[in-house]
PDB file of C-alpha atoms in Angstrom:
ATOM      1  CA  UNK A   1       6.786  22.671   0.163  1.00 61.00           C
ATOM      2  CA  UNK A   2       4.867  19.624  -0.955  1.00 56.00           C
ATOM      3  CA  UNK A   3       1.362  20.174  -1.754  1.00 64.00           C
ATOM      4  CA  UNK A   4      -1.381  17.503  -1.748  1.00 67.00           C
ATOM      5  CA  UNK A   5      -3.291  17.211  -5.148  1.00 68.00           C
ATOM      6  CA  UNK A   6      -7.223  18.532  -4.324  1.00 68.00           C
ATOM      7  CA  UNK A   7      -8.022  19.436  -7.654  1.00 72.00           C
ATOM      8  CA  UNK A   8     -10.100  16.396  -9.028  1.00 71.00           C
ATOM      9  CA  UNK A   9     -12.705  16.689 -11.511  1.00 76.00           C
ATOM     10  CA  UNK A  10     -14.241  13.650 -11.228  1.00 70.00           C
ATOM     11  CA  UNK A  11     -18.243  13.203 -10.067  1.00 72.00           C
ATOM     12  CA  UNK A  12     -19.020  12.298  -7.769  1.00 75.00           C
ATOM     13  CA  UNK A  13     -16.414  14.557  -5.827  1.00 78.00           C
ATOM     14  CA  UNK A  14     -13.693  13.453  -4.443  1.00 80.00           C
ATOM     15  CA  UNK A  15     -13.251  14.681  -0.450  1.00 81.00           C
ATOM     16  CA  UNK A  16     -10.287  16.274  -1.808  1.00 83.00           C
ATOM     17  CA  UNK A  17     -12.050  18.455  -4.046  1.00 87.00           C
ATOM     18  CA  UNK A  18     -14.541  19.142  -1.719  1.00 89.00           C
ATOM     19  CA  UNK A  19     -11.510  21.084   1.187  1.00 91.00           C
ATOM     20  CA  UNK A  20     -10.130  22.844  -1.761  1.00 91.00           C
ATOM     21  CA  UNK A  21     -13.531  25.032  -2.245  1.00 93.00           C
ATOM     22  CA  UNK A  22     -14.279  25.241   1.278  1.00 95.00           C
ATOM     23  CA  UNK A  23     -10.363  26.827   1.144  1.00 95.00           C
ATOM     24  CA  UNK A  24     -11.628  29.537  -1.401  1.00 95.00           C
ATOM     25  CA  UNK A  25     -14.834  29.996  -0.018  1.00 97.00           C
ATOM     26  CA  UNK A  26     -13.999  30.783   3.321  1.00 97.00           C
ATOM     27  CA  UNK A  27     -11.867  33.067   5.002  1.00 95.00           C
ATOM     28  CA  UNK A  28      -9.575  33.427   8.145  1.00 96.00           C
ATOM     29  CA  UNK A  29     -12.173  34.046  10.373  1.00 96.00           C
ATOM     30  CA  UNK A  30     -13.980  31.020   9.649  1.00 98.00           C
ATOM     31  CA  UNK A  31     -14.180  28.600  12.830  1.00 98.00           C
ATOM     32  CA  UNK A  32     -14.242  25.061  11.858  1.00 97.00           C
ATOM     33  CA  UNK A  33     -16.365  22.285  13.820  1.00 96.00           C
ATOM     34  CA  UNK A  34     -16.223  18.589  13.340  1.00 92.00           C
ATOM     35  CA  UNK A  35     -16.286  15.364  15.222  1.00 84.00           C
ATOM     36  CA  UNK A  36     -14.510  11.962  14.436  1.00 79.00           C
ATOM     37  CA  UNK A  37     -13.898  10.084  11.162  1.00 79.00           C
ATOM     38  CA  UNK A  38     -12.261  10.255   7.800  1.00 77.00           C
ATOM     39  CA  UNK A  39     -13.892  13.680   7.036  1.00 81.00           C
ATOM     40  CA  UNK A  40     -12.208  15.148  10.460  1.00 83.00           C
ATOM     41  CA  UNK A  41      -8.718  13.813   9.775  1.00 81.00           C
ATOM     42  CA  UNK A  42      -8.718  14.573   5.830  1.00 84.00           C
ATOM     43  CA  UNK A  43     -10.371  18.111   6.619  1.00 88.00           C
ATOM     44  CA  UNK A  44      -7.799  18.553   9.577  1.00 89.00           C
ATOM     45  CA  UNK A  45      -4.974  17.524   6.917  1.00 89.00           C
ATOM     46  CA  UNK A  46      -6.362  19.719   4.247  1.00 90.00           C
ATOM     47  CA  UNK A  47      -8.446  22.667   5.433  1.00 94.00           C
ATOM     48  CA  UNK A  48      -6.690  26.238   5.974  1.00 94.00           C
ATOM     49  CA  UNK A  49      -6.893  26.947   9.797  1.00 95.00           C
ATOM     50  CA  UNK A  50      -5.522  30.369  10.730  1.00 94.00           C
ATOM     51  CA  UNK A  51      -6.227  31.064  14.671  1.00 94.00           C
ATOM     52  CA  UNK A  52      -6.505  29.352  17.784  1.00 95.00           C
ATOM     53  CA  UNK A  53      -9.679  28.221  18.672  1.00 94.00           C
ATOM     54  CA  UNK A  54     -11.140  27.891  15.001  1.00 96.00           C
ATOM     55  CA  UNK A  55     -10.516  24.320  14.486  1.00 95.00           C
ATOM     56  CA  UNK A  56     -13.044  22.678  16.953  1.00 94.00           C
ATOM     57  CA  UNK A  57     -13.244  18.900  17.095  1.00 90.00           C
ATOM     58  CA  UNK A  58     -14.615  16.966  20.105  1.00 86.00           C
ATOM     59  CA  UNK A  59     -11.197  14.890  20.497  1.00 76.00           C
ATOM     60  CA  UNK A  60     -10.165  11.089  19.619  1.00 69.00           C
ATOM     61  CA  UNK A  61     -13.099   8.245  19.434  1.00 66.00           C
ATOM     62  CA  UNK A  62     -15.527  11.268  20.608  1.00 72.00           C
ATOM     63  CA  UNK A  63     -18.961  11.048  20.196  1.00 83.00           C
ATOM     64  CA  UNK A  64     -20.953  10.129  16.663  1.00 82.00           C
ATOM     65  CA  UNK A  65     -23.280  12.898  15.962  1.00 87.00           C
ATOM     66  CA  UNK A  66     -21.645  15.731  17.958  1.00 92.00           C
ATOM     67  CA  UNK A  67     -20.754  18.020  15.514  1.00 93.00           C
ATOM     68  CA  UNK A  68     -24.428  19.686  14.834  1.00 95.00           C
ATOM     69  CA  UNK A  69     -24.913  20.473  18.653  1.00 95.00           C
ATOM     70  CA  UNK A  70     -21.240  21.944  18.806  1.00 95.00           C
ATOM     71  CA  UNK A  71     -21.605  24.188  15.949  1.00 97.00           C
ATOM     72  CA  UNK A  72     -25.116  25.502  16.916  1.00 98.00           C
ATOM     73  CA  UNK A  73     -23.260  26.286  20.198  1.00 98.00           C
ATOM     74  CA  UNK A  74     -19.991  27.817  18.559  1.00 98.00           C
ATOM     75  CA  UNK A  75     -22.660  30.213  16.384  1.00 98.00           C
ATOM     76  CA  UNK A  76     -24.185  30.996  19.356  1.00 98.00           C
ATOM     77  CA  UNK A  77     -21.275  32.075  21.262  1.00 97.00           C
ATOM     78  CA  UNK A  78     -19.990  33.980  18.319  1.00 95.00           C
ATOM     79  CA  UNK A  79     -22.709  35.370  16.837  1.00 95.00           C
ATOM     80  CA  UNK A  80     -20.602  37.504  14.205  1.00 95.00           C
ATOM     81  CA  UNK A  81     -18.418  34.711  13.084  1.00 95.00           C
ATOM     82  CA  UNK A  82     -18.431  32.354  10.332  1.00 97.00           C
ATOM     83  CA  UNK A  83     -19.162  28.787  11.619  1.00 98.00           C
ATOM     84  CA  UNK A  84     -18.336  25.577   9.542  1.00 98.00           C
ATOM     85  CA  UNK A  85     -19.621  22.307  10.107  1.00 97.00           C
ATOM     86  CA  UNK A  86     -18.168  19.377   8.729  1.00 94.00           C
ATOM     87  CA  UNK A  87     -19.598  15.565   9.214  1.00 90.00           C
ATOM     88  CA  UNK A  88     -19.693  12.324   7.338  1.00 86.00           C
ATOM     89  CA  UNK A  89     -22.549  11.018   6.472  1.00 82.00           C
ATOM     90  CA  UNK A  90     -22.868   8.768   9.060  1.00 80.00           C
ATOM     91  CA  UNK A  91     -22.575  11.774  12.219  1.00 83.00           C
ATOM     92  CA  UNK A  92     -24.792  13.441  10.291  1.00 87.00           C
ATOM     93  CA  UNK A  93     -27.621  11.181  11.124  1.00 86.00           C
ATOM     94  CA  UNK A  94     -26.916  11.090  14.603  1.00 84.00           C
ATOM     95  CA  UNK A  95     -28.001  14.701  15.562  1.00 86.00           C
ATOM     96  CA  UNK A  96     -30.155  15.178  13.210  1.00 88.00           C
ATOM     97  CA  UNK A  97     -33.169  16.710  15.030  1.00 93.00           C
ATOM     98  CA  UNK A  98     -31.019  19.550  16.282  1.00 95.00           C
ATOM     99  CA  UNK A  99     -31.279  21.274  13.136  1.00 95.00           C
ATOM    100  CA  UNK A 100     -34.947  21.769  13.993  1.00 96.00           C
ATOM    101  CA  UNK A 101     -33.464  23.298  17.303  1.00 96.00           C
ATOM    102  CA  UNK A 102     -30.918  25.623  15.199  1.00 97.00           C
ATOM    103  CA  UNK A 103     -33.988  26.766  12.513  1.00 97.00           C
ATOM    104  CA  UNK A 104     -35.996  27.657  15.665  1.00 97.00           C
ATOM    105  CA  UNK A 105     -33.385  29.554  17.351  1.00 98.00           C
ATOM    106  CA  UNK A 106     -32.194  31.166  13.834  1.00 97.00           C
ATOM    107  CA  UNK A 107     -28.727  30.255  14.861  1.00 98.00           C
ATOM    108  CA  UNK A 108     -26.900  30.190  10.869  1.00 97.00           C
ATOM    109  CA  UNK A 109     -24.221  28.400  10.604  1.00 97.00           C
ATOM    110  CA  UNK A 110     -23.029  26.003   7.316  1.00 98.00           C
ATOM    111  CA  UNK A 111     -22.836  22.381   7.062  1.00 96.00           C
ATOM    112  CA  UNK A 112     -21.072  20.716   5.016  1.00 95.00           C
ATOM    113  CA  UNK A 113     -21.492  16.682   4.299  1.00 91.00           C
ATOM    114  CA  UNK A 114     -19.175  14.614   2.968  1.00 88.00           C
ATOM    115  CA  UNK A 115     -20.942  11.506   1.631  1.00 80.00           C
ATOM    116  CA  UNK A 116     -19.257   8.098   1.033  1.00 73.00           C
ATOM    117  CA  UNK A 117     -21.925   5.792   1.889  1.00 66.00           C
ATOM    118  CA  UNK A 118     -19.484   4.427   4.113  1.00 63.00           C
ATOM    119  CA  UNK A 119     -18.411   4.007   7.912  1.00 66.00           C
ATOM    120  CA  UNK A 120     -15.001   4.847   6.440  1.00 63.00           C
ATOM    121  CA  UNK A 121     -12.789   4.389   9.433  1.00 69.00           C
ATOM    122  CA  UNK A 122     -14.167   0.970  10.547  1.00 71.00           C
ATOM    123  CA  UNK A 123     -14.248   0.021   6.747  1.00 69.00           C
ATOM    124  CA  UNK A 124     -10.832   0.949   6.911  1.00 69.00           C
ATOM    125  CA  UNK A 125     -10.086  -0.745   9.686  1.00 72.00           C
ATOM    126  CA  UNK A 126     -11.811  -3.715   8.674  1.00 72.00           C
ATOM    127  CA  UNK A 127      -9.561  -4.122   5.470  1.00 75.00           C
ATOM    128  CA  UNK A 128      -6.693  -5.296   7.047  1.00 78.00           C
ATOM    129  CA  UNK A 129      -8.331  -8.247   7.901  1.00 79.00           C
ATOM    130  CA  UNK A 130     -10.054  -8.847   4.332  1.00 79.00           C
ATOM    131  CA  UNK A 131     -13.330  -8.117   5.469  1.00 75.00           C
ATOM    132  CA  UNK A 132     -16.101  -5.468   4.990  1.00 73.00           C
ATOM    133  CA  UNK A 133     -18.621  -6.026   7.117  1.00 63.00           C
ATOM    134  CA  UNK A 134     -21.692  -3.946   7.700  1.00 70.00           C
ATOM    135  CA  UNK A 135     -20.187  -0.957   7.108  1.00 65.00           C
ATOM    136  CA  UNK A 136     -22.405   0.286   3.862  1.00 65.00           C
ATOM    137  CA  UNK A 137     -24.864   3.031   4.953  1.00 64.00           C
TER     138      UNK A 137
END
């Protein structure tokens, strides 16, 4: 079996670093919520998914900014279960007030950001034509 390299020492850390510890830190049971961007499809890629129904994403060119609401709901429903958020930086911002809505509620869940200061699929996007344009957050 071929195995990616995650194991990266360099700061700030790499994305790749940053699946391999959520690998040992959490478990089976751990349902996994995300929306679009290069943190879904490197996480989808990279992070250790074990049942149906634990990898939650809100499909292709879905919505900026759902992944807070969607894991709120997902730790509501299972109120016993581990619930992993994962967003870019950029979703992050979207939803941002709903983690006032989650500390009122008490609804725990984790989140985890991965930060490239970056609208990395439009940057990416944007490279085959030689151009990076507004894309910097």
């Amino acid at each position: 079996t071929l195995q990616r390299r995650t194991h990266f020492d360099n700061v700030p850390l790499k994305p790749q670093r940053v699946y391999e510890e959520m690998n040992r830190a959490f478990g089976p049971e751990t349902r996994y919520v995300t929306t679009i961007g290069l943190s879904q499809i490197a996480g989808a890629q990279m992070l250790h998914v074990y049942r149906p129904r634990h990898w939650i994403n809100c499909g292709q060119a879905g919505p900026l900014g759902w992944t807070i609401p969607a894991a709120l709901g997902v730790a509501t429903a299972d109120p016993e279960g581990t619930v992993v958020a994962l967003s870019g930086d950029y979703d992050f911002q979207f939803m941002l007030e709903e983690l006032a809505v989650g500390a009122q509620h008490r609804i725990p869940y984790v989140h985890v950001l991965v930060n490239n200061s970056y609208l990395g699929l439009i940057r990416q996007a944007q490279r085959n034509f030689d151009i990076d344009f507004q894309v910097n957050l």
